[in-house]
Coordinates of C-alpha atoms and ligand atoms in Angstrom, one line a residue:
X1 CA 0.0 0.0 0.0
X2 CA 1.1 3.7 -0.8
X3 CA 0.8 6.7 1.0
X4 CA -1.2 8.1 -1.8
X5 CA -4.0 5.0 -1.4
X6 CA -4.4 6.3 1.9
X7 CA -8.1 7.4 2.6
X8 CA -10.2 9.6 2.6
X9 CA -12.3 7.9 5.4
X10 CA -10.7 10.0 7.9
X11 CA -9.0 12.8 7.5
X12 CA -5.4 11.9 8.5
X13 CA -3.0 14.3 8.0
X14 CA 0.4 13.5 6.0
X15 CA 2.6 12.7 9.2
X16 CA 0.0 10.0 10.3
X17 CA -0.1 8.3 7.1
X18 CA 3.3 7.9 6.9
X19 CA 3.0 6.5 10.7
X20 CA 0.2 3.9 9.4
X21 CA 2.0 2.9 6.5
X22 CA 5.1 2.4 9.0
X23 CA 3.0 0.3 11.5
X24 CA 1.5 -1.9 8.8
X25 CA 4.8 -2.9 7.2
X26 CA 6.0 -3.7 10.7
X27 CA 3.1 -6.3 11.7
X28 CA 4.5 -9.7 12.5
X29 CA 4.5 -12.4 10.7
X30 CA 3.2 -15.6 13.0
X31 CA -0.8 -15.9 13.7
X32 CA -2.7 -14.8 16.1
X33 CA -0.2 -12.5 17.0
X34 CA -0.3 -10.3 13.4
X35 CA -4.1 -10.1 14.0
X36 CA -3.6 -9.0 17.7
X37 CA -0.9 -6.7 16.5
X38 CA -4.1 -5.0 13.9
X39 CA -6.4 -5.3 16.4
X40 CA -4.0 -2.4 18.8
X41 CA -3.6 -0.6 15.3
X42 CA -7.4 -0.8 14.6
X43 CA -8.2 1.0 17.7
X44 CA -5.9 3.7 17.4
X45 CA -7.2 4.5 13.9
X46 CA -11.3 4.0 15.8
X47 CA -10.0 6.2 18.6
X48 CA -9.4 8.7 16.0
X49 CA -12.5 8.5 13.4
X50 CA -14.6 8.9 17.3
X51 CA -12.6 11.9 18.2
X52 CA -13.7 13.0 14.8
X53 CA -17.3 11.7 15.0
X54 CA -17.3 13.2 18.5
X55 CA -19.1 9.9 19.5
X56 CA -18.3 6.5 20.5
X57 CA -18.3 4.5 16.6
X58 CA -21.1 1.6 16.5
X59 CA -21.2 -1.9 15.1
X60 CA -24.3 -4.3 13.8
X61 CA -23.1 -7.8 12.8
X62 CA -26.6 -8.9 10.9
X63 CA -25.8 -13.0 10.2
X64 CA -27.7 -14.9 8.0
X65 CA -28.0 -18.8 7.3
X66 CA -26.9 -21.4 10.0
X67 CA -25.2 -22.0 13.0
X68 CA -21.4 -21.7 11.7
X69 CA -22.2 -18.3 10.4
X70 CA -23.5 -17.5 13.7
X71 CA -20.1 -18.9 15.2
X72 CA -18.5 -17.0 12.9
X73 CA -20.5 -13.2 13.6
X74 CA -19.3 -14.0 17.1
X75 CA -16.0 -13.8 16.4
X76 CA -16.0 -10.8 14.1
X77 CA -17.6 -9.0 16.8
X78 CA -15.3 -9.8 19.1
X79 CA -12.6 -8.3 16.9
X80 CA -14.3 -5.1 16.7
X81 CA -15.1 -4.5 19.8
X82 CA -11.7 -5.4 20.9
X83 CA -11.3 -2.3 18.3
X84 CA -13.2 -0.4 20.5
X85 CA -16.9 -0.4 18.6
X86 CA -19.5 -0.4 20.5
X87 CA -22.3 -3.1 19.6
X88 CA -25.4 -2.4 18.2
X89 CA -28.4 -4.6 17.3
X90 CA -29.8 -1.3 14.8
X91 CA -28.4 -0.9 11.0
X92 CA -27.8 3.0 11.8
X93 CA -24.3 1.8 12.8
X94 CA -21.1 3.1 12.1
X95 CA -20.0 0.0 10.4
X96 CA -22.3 -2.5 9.7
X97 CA -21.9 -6.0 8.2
X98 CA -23.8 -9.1 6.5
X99 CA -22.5 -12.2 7.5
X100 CA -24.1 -14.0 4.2
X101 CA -25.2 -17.6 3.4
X102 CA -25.8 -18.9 -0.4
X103 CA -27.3 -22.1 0.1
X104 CA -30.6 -21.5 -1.4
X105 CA -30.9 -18.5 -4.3
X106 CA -33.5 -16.5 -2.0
X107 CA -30.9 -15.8 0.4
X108 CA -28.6 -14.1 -2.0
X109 CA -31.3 -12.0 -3.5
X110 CA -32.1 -10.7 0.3
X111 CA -29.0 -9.5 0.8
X112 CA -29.1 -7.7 -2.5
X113 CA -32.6 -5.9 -1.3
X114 CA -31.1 -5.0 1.7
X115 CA -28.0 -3.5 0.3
X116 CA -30.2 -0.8 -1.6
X117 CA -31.2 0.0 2.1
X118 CA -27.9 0.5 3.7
X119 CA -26.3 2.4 0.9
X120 CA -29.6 4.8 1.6
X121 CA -28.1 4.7 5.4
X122 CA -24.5 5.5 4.3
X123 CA -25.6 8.5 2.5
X124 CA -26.3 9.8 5.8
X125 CA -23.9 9.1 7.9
X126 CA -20.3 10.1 7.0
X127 CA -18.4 8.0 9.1
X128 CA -20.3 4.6 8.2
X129 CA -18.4 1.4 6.6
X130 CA -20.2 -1.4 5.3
X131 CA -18.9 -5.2 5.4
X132 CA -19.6 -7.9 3.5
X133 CA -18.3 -11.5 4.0
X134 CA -19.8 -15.0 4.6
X135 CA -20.8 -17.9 2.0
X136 CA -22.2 -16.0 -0.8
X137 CA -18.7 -13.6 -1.1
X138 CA -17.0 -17.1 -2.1
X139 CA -19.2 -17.0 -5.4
X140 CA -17.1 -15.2 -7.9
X141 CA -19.9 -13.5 -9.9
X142 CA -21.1 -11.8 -6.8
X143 CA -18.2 -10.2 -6.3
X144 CA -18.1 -8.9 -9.7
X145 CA -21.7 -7.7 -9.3
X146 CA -20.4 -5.9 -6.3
X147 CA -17.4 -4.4 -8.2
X148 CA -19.9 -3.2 -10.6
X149 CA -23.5 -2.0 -9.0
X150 CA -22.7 -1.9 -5.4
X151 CA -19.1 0.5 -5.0
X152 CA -20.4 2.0 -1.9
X153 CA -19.3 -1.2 0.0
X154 CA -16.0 -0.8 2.1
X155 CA -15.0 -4.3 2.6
X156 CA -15.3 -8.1 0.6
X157 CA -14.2 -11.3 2.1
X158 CA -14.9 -14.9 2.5
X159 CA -15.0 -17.8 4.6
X160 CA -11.5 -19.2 4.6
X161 CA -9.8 -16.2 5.3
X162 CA -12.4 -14.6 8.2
X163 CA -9.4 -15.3 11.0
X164 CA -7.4 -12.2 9.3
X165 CA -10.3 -9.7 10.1
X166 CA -8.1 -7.4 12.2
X167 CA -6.0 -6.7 9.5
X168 CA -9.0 -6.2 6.9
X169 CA -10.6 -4.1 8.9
X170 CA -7.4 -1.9 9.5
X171 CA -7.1 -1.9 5.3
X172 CA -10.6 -0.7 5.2
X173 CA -9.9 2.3 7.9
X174 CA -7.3 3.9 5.8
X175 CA -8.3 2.9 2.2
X176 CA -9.9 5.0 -0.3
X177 CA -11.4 1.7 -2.5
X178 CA -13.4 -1.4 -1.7
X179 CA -11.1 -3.6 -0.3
X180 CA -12.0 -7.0 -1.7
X181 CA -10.1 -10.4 -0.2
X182 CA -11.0 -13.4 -1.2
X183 CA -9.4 -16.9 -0.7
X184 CA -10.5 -19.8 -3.1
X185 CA -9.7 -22.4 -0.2
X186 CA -7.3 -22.4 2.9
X187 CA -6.0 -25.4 4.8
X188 CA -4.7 -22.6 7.6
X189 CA -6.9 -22.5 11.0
X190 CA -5.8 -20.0 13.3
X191 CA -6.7 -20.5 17.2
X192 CA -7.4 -17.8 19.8
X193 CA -8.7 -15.5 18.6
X194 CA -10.7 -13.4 20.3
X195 CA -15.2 -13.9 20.2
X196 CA -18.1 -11.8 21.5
X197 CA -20.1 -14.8 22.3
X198 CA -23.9 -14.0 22.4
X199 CA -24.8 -16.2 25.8
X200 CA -23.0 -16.2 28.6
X201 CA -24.6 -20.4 29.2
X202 CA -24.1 -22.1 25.9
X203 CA -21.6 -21.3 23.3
X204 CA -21.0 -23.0 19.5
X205 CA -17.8 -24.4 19.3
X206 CA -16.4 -25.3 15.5
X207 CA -14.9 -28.7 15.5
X208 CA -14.0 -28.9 11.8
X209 CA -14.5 -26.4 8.9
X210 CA -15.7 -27.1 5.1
X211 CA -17.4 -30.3 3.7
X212 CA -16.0 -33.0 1.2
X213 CA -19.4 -34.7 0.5
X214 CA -20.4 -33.0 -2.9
X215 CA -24.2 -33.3 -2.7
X216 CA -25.1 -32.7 -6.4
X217 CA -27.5 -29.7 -5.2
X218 CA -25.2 -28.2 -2.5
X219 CA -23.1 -25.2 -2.5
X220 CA -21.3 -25.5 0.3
X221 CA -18.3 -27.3 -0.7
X222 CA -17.9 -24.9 -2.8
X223 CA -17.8 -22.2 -0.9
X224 CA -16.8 -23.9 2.1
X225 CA -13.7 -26.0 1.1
X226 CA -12.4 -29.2 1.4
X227 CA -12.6 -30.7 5.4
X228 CA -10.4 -29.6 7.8
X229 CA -10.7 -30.5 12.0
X230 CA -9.3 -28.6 14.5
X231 CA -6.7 -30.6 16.4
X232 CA -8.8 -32.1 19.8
X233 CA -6.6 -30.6 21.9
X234 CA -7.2 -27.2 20.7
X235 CA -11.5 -28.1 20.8
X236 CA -10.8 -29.4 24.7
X237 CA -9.1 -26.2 25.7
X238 CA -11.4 -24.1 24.2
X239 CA -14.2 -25.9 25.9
X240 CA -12.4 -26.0 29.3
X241 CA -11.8 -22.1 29.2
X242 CA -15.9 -21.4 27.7
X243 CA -17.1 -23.9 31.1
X244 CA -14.3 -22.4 33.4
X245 CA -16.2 -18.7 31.7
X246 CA -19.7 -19.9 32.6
X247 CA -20.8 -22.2 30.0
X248 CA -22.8 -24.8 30.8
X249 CA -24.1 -26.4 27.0
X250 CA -21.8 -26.4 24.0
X251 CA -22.7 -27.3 20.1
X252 CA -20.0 -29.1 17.6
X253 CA -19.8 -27.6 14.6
X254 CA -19.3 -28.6 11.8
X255 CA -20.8 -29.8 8.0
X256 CA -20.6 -33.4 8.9
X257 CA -19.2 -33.6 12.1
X258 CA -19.2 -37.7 11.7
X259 CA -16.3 -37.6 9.5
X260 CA -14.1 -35.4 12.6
X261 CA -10.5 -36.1 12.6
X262 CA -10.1 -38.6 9.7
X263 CA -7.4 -36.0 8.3
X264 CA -5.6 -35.6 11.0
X265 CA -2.1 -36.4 11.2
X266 CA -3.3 -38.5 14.7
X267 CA -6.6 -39.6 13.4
X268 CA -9.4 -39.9 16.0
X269 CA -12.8 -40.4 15.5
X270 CA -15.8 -37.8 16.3
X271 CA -17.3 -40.5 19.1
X272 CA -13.5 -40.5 20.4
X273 CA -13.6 -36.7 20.9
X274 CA -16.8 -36.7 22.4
X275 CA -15.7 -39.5 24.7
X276 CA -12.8 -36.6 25.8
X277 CA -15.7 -34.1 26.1
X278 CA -18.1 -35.5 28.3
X279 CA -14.9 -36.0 30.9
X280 CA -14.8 -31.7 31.1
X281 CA -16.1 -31.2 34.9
X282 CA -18.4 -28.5 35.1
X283 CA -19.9 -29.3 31.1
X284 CA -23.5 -30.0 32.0
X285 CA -24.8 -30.7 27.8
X286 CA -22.8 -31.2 24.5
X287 CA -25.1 -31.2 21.4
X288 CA -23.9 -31.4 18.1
X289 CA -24.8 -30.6 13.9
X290 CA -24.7 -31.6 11.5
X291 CA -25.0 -35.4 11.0
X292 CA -24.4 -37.0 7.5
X293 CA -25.9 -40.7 7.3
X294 CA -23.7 -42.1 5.3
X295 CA -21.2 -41.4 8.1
X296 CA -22.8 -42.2 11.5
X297 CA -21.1 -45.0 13.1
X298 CA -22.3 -47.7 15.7
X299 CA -19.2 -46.3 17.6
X300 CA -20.7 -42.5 17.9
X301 CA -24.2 -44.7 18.2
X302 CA -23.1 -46.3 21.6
X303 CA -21.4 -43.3 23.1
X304 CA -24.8 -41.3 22.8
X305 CA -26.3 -44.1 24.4
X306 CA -23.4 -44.0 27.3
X307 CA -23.5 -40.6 28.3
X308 CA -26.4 -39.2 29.8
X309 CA -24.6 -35.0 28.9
X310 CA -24.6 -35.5 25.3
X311 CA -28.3 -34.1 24.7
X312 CA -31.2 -36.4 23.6
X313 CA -31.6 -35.1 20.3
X314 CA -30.0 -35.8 16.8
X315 CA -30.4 -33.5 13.8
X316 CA -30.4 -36.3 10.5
X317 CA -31.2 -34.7 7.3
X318 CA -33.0 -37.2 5.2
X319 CA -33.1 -34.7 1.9
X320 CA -35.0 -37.0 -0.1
X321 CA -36.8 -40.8 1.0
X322 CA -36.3 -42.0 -2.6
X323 CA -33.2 -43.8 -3.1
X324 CA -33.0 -43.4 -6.8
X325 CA -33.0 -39.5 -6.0
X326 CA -30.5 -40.5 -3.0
X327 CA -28.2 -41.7 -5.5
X328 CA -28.3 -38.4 -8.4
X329 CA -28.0 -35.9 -4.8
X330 CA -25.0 -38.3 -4.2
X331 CA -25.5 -38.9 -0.9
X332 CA -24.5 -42.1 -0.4
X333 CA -27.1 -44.3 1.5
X334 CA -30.6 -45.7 0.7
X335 CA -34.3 -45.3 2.2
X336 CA -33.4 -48.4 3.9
X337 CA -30.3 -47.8 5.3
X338 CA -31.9 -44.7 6.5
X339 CA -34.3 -46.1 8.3
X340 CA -32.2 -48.8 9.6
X341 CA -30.1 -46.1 11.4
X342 CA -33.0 -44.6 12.6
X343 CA -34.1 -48.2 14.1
X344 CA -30.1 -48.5 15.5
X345 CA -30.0 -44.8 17.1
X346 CA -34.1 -45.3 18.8
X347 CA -32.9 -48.3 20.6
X348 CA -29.9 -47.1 21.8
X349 CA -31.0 -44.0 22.9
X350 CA -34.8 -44.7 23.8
X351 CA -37.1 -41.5 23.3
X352 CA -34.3 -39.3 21.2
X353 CA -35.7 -36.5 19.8
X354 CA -35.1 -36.9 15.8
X355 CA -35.2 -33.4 13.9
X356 CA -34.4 -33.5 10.2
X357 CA -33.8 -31.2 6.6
X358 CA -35.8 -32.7 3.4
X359 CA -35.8 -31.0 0.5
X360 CA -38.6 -30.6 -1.9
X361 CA -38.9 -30.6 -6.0
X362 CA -34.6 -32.3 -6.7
X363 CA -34.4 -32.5 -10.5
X364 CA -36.2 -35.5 -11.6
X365 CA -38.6 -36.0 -8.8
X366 CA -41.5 -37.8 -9.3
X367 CA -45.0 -38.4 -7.7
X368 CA -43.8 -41.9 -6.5
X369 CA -40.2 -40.7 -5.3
X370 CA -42.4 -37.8 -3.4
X371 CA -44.4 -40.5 -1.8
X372 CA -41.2 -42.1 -0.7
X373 CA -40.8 -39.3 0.9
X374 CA -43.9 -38.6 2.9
X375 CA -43.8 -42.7 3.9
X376 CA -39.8 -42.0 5.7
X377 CA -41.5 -39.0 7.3
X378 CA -44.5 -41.3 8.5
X379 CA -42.1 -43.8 9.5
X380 CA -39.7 -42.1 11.5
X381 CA -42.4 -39.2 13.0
X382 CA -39.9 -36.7 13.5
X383 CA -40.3 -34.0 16.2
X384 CA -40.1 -31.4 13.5
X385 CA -38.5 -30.7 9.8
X386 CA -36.7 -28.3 7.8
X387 CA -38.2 -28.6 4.4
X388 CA -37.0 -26.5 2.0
X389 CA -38.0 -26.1 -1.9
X390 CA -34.8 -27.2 -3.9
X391 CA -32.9 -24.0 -5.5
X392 CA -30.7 -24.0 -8.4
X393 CA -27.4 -23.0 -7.6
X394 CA -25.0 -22.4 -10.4
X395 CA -21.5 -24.5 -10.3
X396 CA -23.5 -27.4 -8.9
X397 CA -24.0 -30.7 -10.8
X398 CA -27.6 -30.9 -9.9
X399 CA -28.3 -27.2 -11.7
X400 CA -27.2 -28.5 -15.2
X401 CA -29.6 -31.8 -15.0
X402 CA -32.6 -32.1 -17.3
X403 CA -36.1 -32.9 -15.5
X404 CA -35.7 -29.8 -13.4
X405 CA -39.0 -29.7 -11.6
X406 CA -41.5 -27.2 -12.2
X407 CA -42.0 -24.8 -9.6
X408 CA -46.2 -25.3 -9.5
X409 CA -45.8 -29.3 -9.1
X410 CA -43.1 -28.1 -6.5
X411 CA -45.8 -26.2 -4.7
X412 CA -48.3 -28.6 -4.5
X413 CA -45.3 -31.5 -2.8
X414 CA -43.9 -28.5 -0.4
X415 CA -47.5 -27.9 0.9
X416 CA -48.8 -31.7 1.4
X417 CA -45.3 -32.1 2.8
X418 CA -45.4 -29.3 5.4
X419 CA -48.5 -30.3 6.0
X420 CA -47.7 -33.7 7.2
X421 CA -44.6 -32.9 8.8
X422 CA -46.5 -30.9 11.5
X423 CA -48.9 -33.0 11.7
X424 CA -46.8 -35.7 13.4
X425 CA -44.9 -32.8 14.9
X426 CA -48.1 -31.7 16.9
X427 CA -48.9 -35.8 17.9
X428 CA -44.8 -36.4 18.8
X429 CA -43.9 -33.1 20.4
X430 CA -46.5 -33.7 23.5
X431 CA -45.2 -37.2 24.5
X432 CA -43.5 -35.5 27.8
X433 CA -46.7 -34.1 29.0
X434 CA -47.0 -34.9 32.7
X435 CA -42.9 -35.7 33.3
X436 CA -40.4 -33.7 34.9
X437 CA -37.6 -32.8 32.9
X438 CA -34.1 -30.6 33.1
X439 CA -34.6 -27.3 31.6
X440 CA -31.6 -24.6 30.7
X441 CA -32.8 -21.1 31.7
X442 CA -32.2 -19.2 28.2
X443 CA -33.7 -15.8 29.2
X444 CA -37.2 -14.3 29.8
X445 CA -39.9 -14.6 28.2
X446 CA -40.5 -12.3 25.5
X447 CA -44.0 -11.6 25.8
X448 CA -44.6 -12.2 29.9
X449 CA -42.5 -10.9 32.3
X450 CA -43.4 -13.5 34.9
X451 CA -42.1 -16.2 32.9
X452 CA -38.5 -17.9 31.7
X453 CA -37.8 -19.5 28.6
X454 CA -35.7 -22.5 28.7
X455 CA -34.5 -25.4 26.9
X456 CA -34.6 -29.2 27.2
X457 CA -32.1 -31.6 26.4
X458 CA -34.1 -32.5 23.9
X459 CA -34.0 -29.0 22.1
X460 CA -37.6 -28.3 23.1
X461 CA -38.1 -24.6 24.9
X462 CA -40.4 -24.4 27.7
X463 CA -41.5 -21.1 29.5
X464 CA -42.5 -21.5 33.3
X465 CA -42.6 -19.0 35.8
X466 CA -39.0 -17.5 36.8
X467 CA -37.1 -14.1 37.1
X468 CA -33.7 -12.8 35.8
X469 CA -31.8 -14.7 38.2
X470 CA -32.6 -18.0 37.0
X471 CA -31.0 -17.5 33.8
X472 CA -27.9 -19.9 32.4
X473 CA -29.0 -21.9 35.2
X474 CA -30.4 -25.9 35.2
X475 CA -33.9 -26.5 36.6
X476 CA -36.0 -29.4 37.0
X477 CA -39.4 -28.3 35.5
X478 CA -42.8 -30.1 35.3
X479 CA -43.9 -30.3 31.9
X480 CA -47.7 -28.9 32.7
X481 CA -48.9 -28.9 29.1
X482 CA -47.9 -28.5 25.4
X483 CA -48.5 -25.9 23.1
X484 CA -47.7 -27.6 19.9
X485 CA -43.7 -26.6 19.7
X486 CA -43.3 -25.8 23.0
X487 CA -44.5 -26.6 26.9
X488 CA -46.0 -24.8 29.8
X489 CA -44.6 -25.5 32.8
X490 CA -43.5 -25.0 36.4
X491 CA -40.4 -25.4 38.8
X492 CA -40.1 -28.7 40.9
X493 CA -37.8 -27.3 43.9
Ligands
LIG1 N1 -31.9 -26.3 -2.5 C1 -32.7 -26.5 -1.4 N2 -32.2 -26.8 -0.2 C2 -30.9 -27.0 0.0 N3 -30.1 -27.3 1.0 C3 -28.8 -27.3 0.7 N4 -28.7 -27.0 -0.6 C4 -30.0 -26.8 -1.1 C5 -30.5 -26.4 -2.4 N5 -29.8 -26.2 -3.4 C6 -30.7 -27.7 2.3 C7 -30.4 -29.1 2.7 C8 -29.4 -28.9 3.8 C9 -29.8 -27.6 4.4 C10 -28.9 -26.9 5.3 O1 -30.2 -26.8 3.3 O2 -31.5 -29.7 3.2 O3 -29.4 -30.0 4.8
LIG2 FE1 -23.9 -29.7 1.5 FE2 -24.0 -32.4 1.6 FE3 -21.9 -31.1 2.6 FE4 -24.2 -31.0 3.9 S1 -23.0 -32.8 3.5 S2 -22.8 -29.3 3.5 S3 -25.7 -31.0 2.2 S4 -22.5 -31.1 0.5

């Protein structure tokens, strides 16, 4: 970077440029210390833009798609508020940014809409930035629609190279253009790093990044990469520190968690690192997502049986019940194997709550391959479903296949599906009515003030009456009545 690319943003006069431009060139080399290094350099250059402002500088981190992007918002807010931003839940921030997701096409077009709206913000406020990064920046012809229609965005990048925020952020301070960074893949994971996590009780913890399955309609190897784990010892510390912090329930993240550690230069399995995460003292609940069939082994089978912390629930995406349309979404197992697992995991772990994704309207779906469908999701009676209308997403196999569905025959399958799927939902959901069950105080209860919301092992919420004080804490609660999705209850002291 030259002197003369310097922004602009803020008015820096000639001597601090120079300064900057010093200060950048001398950042070390070795991770996390470079990034702690821009995080110091970050805050000078905030400190300054405030003075200017004459107000502490805001930040909204607005995440869309799943829980690894929500992971990931957490630690780009820790990073700027180690900055010194101030967090905001409003858009009218001083820097605002869209953690995206691309895995259906509706997603991408939101963020466009919303976009239009910000810039509309940025008009008005002098000092704001705008961020993009996330899934969707990992699709090259977004970026070039950015480039082209959307130049009022400060700063562009993409999953694999998130952990070097500090220093993007410090680029976008003192840089006159869109700064744009994005990786193609990355087999670099960079620990410690500081995260703003959003409860004090329960905290996401990635175990592994990136997916190598290649489902014919799915994006995210694409934009994800290739697997990668985190070495267990690095997961266990990070646990140890979030419990010895206050955390009582942690989620394992990752694409297909089942396949943890089989790249490791010490392979382990995913039941073997569980086996070393139930031992944390102080862990009350470990859950974990996402499960891929095709990879759930007896061994992870028997250690959910064994240990009464790892919760009573499973998350098994079924995406289609018709093997034939099994086989073109690649995915590697049949209806019957399916089921079979289903049979394996119910006896082993009597009453498991079973949550699943389907997905409606897969190139070359017919009326009978539907009706497989409906019969795995009579079969199995899930406690609820993600179904989702397939999208075409460009670079995938499945996009370029003939017999694309049309979207009115789509309709019709989505609606008879849905309309199943809670059906058996509403019978399944009310099977604890009467029992007393372990609850995790969340937070109150958005509508009544007398009331907490909390959440069973089973990933079911339940309000009962409670106060402030209760919250991040375990209670054993009477399960009074259900409300469809969720229970009534009260406190057993
Ligand atoms: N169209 C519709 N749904 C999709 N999913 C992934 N890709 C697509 C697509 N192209 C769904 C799958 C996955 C969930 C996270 O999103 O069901 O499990
Ligand atoms: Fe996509 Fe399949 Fe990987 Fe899940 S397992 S992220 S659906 S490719």
């Amino acid at each position: 970077m030259q002197t003369q690319d310097l922004v602009g943003i803020i008015t820096y006069g000639d001597e601090m440029k120079e300064n900057i431009l010093e200060k950048i060139n001398q950042a070390p080399d070795t991770e996390p210390e470079r990034q702690y290094y821009f995080m110091e350099l970050a805050k000078e250059l905030v400190e300054e833009k405030s003075k200017e402002a004459g107000r502490k500088l805001t930040f909204c981190v607005v995440t869309f798609g799943c829980q690894m992007n929500a992971r990931d918002s957490e630690k780009l807010e820790g990073i700027l508020e180690h900055a010194g931003y101030e967090k905001s839940e409003d858009e009218h921030s001083d820097f605002v940014i869209y953690n995206t997701c691309t895995v259906r096409e509706n997603a991408n077009l939101r963020v466009y809409g919303r976009l239009g709206n910000l810039n509309r913000l940025k008009q008005k406020n002098p000092h704001m930035m705008i961020g993009l990064c996330g899934c969707m920046m990992q699709e090259p012809h977004v970026v070039e629609k950015l480039k082209k229609s959307y130049r009022f965005v400060n700063l562009v990048f993409g999953t694999h190279n998130i952990y070097k925020f500090a220093e993007l952020l410090v680029q976008s301070l003192v840089q006159k253009t869109m700064v744009i960074d994005i990786w193609k893949d990355t087999d670099k994971i960079v620990e410690n790093l500081p995260v703003d996590r959003k409860y004090s009780f329960k905290s996401g913890v990635n175990i592994m990044f990136g997916c190598n399955n290649f489902c014919s309609y799915c994006i995210v190897p694409y934009v994800r990469g290739r697997e990668r784990s985190r070495n267990p010892k690095d997961i266990l510390r990070e646990i140890e520190h979030l419990v010895e912090d206050g955390v009582k329930e942690v989620m394992l993240l990752g694409q297909n968690v089942n396949s943890y550690g089989k790249n490791l230069e010490d392979p382990i399995t995913f039941a073997q690192l569980l086996e070393e995460i139930v031992k944390i003292d102080g862990l009350e609940r470990v859950r974990f997502m996402t499960s891929h069939p095709k990879d759930l082994s007896d061994e992870l089978i028997e250690v959910m049986g064994n240990y009464p912390k790892i919760c009573n629930h499973l998350h098994l995406p079924l995406q289609s019940g018709s093997t034939k349309i099994l086989k073109v979404m690649n995915r590697r197992y049949t209806k019957e194997q399916y089921l079979e697992l289903v049979e394996k995991i119910r006896r082993a772990v009597p009453g498991i709550s079973l949550t699943t994704d389907i997905i409606v309207g897969f190139p070359g779906e017919t009326e009978e391959d539907f009706d497989e469908t409906l019969d795995v999701v009579r079969k199995v009676r899930y406690d609820s479903a993600f179904t989702f209308i397939y999208s075409k997403r460009s670079g995938t196999p499945a996009a370029v296949m003939e017999d694309q569905v049309p979207a009115d025959v789509i309709k019709v399958r989505f609606d008879r599906l849905l309309k199943e799927v809670q059906t058996i939902s509403a019978q399944e959901v009310g099977r604890l009515t009467g029992t007393v069950q372990e609850v995790l105080v969340e937070g109150m209860n958005d509508h009544d003030p007398t009331l907490v919301t909390g959440r069973m092992t089973n990933n079911l919420l339940v309000h009962f009456p409670g106060d402030e004080s209760m919250i991040g804490s375990l209670r054993q609660v009477s399960l009074d009545t259900c409300k469809g999705f969720y229970y009534m209850g009260t406190e057993r002291k």
